[in-house]
Coordinates of C-alpha atoms in Angstrom, one line a residue:
L1 CA -19.3 10.0 5.8
Q2 CA -21.1 12.8 4.0
F3 CA -19.8 12.1 0.5
Q4 CA -22.4 11.9 -2.3
K5 CA -20.7 8.7 -3.6
L6 CA -17.7 6.5 -2.9
L7 CA -15.9 5.1 -5.9
V8 CA -13.2 2.3 -5.9
I9 CA -10.9 1.9 -8.9
N10 CA -10.4 -1.8 -9.5
M11 CA -9.2 -4.2 -12.2
S12 CA -11.9 -6.8 -12.8
E13 CA -9.3 -9.7 -12.5
R14 CA -8.3 -8.4 -9.0
T15 CA -11.2 -10.1 -7.3
D16 CA -9.1 -10.5 -4.1
R17 CA -8.9 -6.7 -3.7
R18 CA -12.5 -6.2 -4.7
D19 CA -13.7 -8.7 -2.0
A20 CA -11.5 -7.2 0.6
V21 CA -12.6 -3.6 0.1
I22 CA -16.3 -4.7 0.0
L23 CA -15.8 -6.4 3.4
A24 CA -13.9 -3.4 4.8
A25 CA -16.5 -1.0 3.6
A26 CA -19.3 -3.1 5.1
I27 CA -17.6 -3.1 8.5
S28 CA -17.5 0.7 8.4
N29 CA -21.1 0.9 7.1
M30 CA -20.0 2.4 3.7
N31 CA -21.6 1.7 0.3
V32 CA -19.1 1.7 -2.5
E33 CA -19.3 1.5 -6.3
F34 CA -16.5 0.3 -8.6
V35 CA -14.9 2.1 -11.5
M36 CA -13.2 -0.3 -14.0
G37 CA -9.5 0.3 -14.1
A38 CA -8.0 0.8 -17.5
R39 CA -5.9 -2.1 -18.8
R40 CA -2.3 -1.0 -19.5
E41 CA -2.4 -2.5 -23.1
S42 CA -5.7 -0.6 -23.9
I43 CA -4.2 2.9 -23.9
L44 CA -3.9 4.0 -27.5
E45 CA -1.5 6.6 -28.6
D46 CA -4.3 8.7 -30.2
A47 CA -6.1 8.8 -26.8
L48 CA -3.2 10.6 -25.0
P49 CA -3.6 14.3 -24.6
P50 CA -1.7 16.2 -27.3
G51 CA 0.2 18.3 -24.8
G52 CA 3.1 16.3 -23.3
Q53 CA 2.9 13.4 -25.7
T54 CA 6.7 13.4 -26.2
E55 CA 7.1 12.5 -22.6
S56 CA 3.9 10.4 -22.0
L57 CA 4.6 8.1 -24.9
K58 CA 7.8 7.0 -23.1
L59 CA 6.1 6.1 -19.8
D60 CA 5.5 2.6 -18.7
K61 CA 2.2 1.0 -19.7
G62 CA 1.3 0.6 -16.1
I63 CA 1.7 4.3 -15.5
K64 CA -0.5 5.0 -18.5
G65 CA -3.2 2.6 -17.2
S66 CA -3.1 4.3 -13.8
W67 CA -3.6 7.7 -15.3
R68 CA -6.5 6.6 -17.5
S69 CA -8.1 4.8 -14.5
D70 CA -8.2 8.0 -12.6
M71 CA -9.5 9.9 -15.6
N72 CA -12.3 7.3 -15.8
A73 CA -13.3 8.0 -12.2
L74 CA -13.2 11.8 -12.8
K75 CA -15.3 11.3 -15.9
Q76 CA -17.9 9.5 -13.9
V77 CA -18.1 12.3 -11.3
V78 CA -18.6 14.8 -14.1
F79 CA -21.0 12.7 -16.1
Q80 CA -23.3 12.0 -13.1
N81 CA -22.9 15.6 -11.9
L82 CA -22.0 14.5 -8.4
S83 CA -21.1 17.3 -6.0
T84 CA -18.6 15.4 -3.8
V85 CA -17.1 12.0 -4.4
L86 CA -14.4 10.0 -2.5
I87 CA -12.2 8.0 -4.9
F88 CA -10.3 5.0 -3.5
E89 CA -7.6 2.7 -4.8
D90 CA -8.6 -0.9 -4.2
D91 CA -5.7 -1.6 -1.7
V92 CA -6.8 1.2 0.7
D93 CA -7.0 0.8 4.4
W94 CA -8.2 3.0 7.2
D95 CA -8.6 3.1 11.0
I96 CA -11.8 1.6 12.5
R97 CA -12.2 5.1 14.1
L98 CA -12.7 6.7 10.7
R99 CA -15.8 8.8 11.5
P100 CA -14.2 10.9 14.2
Q101 CA -11.2 11.4 12.0
L102 CA -13.3 12.7 9.2
Q103 CA -15.3 14.9 11.5
A104 CA -12.1 16.7 12.6
F105 CA -10.9 16.9 8.9
A106 CA -14.2 18.5 7.9
L107 CA -13.9 21.2 10.6
S108 CA -10.3 21.8 9.6
S109 CA -11.2 22.0 5.9
R110 CA -13.8 24.6 6.5
C111 CA -11.5 26.6 8.7
I112 CA -8.6 26.6 6.2
H113 CA -10.7 27.8 3.2
N114 CA -13.0 30.0 5.3
S115 CA -12.6 33.5 3.9
S116 CA -13.2 35.1 7.4
Y117 CA -10.3 33.2 9.0
L118 CA -7.2 35.3 8.6
N119 CA -5.5 35.0 12.0
P120 CA -1.7 35.2 11.5
I121 CA 0.6 32.3 12.3
S122 CA 4.2 32.9 11.6
K123 CA 6.6 33.0 8.7
E124 CA 8.1 29.8 9.9
L125 CA 4.8 28.0 9.6
H126 CA 4.5 27.2 13.3
S127 CA 1.3 25.4 13.9
V128 CA -1.8 26.9 15.4
S129 CA -3.9 24.9 17.8
L130 CA -6.7 23.1 16.0
P131 CA -9.3 23.7 18.8
A132 CA -8.5 27.4 18.9
A133 CA -8.8 27.7 15.1
M134 CA -12.0 25.8 14.9
M135 CA -13.8 28.2 17.3
D136 CA -14.5 30.3 14.2
V137 CA -16.3 27.6 12.3
Q138 CA -17.5 25.0 14.7
H139 CA -20.8 26.7 15.6
R140 CA -21.8 27.1 11.9
D141 CA -23.8 24.4 10.2
P142 CA -22.5 23.8 6.7
K143 CA -25.3 24.3 4.2
I144 CA -24.0 21.8 1.6
S145 CA -21.1 19.7 2.8
P146 CA -19.4 19.4 6.2
Y147 CA -16.1 19.8 4.4
G148 CA -17.1 23.3 3.1
D149 CA -18.9 24.5 0.0
P150 CA -17.7 22.2 -2.8
E151 CA -17.9 25.1 -5.2
N152 CA -15.0 26.6 -3.1
W153 CA -12.5 23.7 -3.1
D154 CA -11.1 21.1 -5.5
I155 CA -9.4 18.1 -3.8
L156 CA -9.3 16.8 -0.3
W157 CA -6.2 14.5 -0.4
L158 CA -7.1 12.1 2.3
G159 CA -4.8 9.2 1.5
Y160 CA -1.3 9.2 0.0
C161 CA 2.2 7.7 0.4
G162 CA 4.1 10.9 1.1
A163 CA 3.4 14.6 1.5
G164 CA 5.3 17.8 2.3
F165 CA 4.3 20.8 4.3
P166 CA 3.0 23.9 2.4
R167 CA 5.7 25.8 0.6
Q168 CA 6.1 28.7 -1.7
P169 CA 8.7 29.9 -4.2
A170 CA 12.2 30.5 -2.7
D171 CA 12.5 33.8 -4.5
T172 CA 9.3 35.3 -3.1
E173 CA 8.8 36.9 0.3
S174 CA 7.0 34.7 2.8
S175 CA 3.4 35.7 3.4
I176 CA 0.9 34.6 6.0
G177 CA -2.5 33.3 5.2
R178 CA -4.7 30.3 4.6
H179 CA -2.4 29.0 1.9
N180 CA 0.3 28.0 4.5
I181 CA -1.5 27.6 7.8
L182 CA -0.9 24.4 9.8
L183 CA -3.7 23.4 12.1
A184 CA -2.4 20.9 14.7
D185 CA -4.3 18.5 16.9
P186 CA -1.7 17.4 19.5
N187 CA -3.7 14.6 21.0
D188 CA -5.1 12.4 18.2
P189 CA -5.2 8.8 19.4
T190 CA -5.4 7.5 15.8
V191 CA -1.9 8.9 14.9
P192 CA 0.9 6.2 15.3
M193 CA 4.2 6.9 17.0
P194 CA 6.8 8.6 14.9
G195 CA 8.6 5.3 14.2
H196 CA 5.5 4.2 12.2
L197 CA 5.1 7.4 10.2
R198 CA 6.4 6.1 6.9
A199 CA 4.6 5.2 3.6
H200 CA 6.2 1.9 3.0
P201 CA 7.9 -0.7 5.3
F202 CA 11.2 0.3 3.8
G203 CA 10.6 3.9 3.2
P204 CA 12.1 6.9 5.1
L205 CA 10.4 8.4 8.1
D206 CA 8.1 11.3 7.6
A207 CA 9.3 14.8 8.7
L208 CA 6.1 15.1 10.9
G209 CA 7.7 12.8 13.5
E210 CA 10.5 15.4 14.0
T211 CA 8.6 18.6 13.7
H212 CA 5.8 17.8 16.1
E213 CA 5.2 15.8 19.3
P214 CA 4.0 12.2 19.0
H215 CA 0.3 11.6 18.2
T216 CA 0.0 15.1 16.5
R217 CA -2.1 15.4 13.4
V218 CA -1.7 18.5 11.2
Y219 CA -4.1 19.8 8.5
H220 CA -3.0 22.2 5.7
R221 CA -3.1 23.0 2.0
A222 CA -1.7 20.3 -0.2
S223 CA 0.9 22.6 -1.8
G224 CA 4.0 20.9 -0.6
G225 CA 3.8 18.0 -3.0
A226 CA 2.1 14.6 -2.4
L227 CA 2.6 11.1 -3.8
C228 CA 0.0 8.4 -4.5
T229 CA -3.7 8.9 -4.8
V230 CA -4.8 6.3 -2.3
A231 CA -7.9 8.3 -1.4
C232 CA -9.0 11.7 -2.7
E233 CA -12.3 13.4 -2.4
V234 CA -13.1 15.6 -5.4
S235 CA -15.7 18.2 -5.9
Q236 CA -17.6 18.6 -9.1
R237 CA -15.5 21.7 -9.7
G238 CA -12.3 19.9 -9.1
A239 CA -13.3 16.9 -11.2
R240 CA -14.1 19.1 -14.2
R241 CA -10.8 21.1 -13.9
L242 CA -8.7 18.0 -13.6
L243 CA -10.4 16.1 -16.4
H244 CA -10.0 19.1 -18.7
K245 CA -6.4 19.7 -17.8
F246 CA -5.1 16.1 -17.8
G247 CA -7.6 14.2 -19.8
I248 CA -7.8 16.6 -22.7
K249 CA -5.1 19.2 -22.7
K250 CA -1.8 17.8 -21.4
W251 CA -0.4 14.9 -19.4
S252 CA 3.3 13.9 -19.3
R253 CA 4.2 12.4 -16.0
V254 CA 3.0 10.0 -13.3
W255 CA -0.5 11.0 -12.3
D256 CA 0.0 11.7 -8.6
V257 CA 3.0 14.0 -9.4
E258 CA 0.9 15.9 -11.9
M259 CA -1.9 16.3 -9.5
G260 CA 0.4 17.4 -6.7
D261 CA 2.0 20.1 -8.8
W262 CA -1.4 21.2 -10.0
C263 CA -2.4 21.7 -6.3
A264 CA 0.8 23.6 -5.7
G265 CA 0.2 25.8 -8.8
D266 CA 2.2 24.0 -11.5
G267 CA 5.5 24.4 -9.6
F268 CA 4.7 28.0 -8.8
A269 CA 5.1 29.0 -12.5
M270 CA 1.7 30.7 -12.3
Q271 CA 0.7 33.8 -10.4
P272 CA 0.1 33.2 -6.6
T273 CA -3.5 34.3 -6.9
T274 CA -4.1 31.7 -9.6
A275 CA -2.4 29.0 -7.6
L276 CA -4.5 29.9 -4.5
Q277 CA -7.7 29.4 -6.6
R278 CA -6.8 25.7 -6.7
K279 CA -7.8 24.5 -3.3
C280 CA -6.5 21.2 -2.2
I281 CA -6.4 20.2 1.5
T282 CA -4.7 17.3 3.3
S283 CA -3.6 16.0 6.7
Q284 CA -0.5 14.5 8.1
P285 CA -0.5 11.6 8.6
P286 CA -3.0 10.6 6.0
I287 CA -6.4 9.2 7.0
F288 CA -6.3 6.5 4.4
A289 CA -3.2 4.4 3.5
H290 CA -2.0 1.5 1.4
H291 CA -2.5 -1.9 2.9
H292 CA 0.6 -4.0 2.5
P293 CA -0.3 -7.7 2.6
F294 CA 2.3 -10.5 2.6
G295 CA 4.0 -10.5 -0.8
G296 CA 1.8 -7.6 -2.0
E297 CA 3.0 -5.4 -4.9
S298 CA 1.7 -2.5 -6.9
D299 CA -0.3 -3.1 -10.1
I300 CA 1.1 0.1 -11.5
G301 CA 4.8 -0.4 -11.4
R302 CA 5.1 -3.9 -9.9
L303 CA 7.1 -2.5 -7.1
G304 CA 7.6 -3.3 -3.4
G305 CA 6.0 -6.7 -3.0
E306 CA 8.6 -9.4 -2.9
C307 CA 10.4 -8.0 0.2
V308 CA 7.3 -7.7 2.3
R309 CA 7.3 -10.6 4.8
N310 CA 4.5 -9.4 7.1
V311 CA 1.2 -7.6 6.8
E312 CA 2.0 -3.9 7.2
M313 CA -0.3 -1.0 8.2
K314 CA 1.7 2.1 8.0
Y315 CA -0.1 5.3 9.2
V316 CA -3.0 3.2 10.5
R317 CA -3.1 2.1 14.2
L318 CA -6.3 0.0 14.2
S319 CA -6.5 -1.3 10.7
T320 CA -9.9 -2.1 9.3
R321 CA -8.4 -4.7 6.9
T322 CA -6.8 -6.7 9.7
N323 CA -10.1 -6.7 11.6
L324 CA -12.0 -8.5 8.8
E325 CA -12.1 -11.6 11.0
G326 CA -15.0 -9.9 12.8
C327 CA -17.1 -10.6 9.7
E328 CA -17.1 -14.3 10.7
E329 CA -18.5 -13.7 14.2

């Protein structure tokens, strides 16, 4: 998969999730390591960043534990000086055709933050064809990472439970560039039909199903907001910036909301040039998604489990988790 390491955040008592992700990774020929999730009752008031404490102290203990678990993963990336690391939640799922998906994502990532690619699109963010755009980068062998030089990007948001298209402040004139380009692959066989493009069995349908033809995947900057950190690849640069910002200086909200606004430039309160220096890239639909087992619920907020009566694989057509039976053959 061309990541230096794959880390899975897991609570030691959730042996069911640990076993499942080990089996799923084995099917996909992946080696994973585990990061101990922070227990909700272990988060001390003195350990919270000074900035935002008025808000963070009011948050549910599960939200605090989730934040600290991600900080632990980022800390490990920095401590071991790893160049690129993919961080999973332990209920992650993916398509059995993962490698072709990541190959396309890698080419798209290099194209989006490639400084030589400035072909205009339109002020309405109409998509440009992925094959046409990749002509500029496809013949170049990446020197360090197939996803682009990790010194030039921060986050590849590969798995989430909701994302928006790139946006910019309403009071500024629209501009055209890499910050709002949409690369579209109109014939991706791993993309479900529009009726299955939703993060949760009872969630709303994604806008992608209305803006593009069925089986279209789009790649773009993650500046439109995203929810859930199901799977994120971080560079050493990105891990250091996030750990400094949210582990030491200020944290006041649910972690995925904080990271989404950071990618967008802190709600556009900063200068556009500064916001663009934060390079976060994603795809719609996500490549990794939550696996919703029968009766499953979130360990963060204890939400969404009791109403699930069937195993659900939103965003994933050929689920690795539901193909674990192959391990017995």
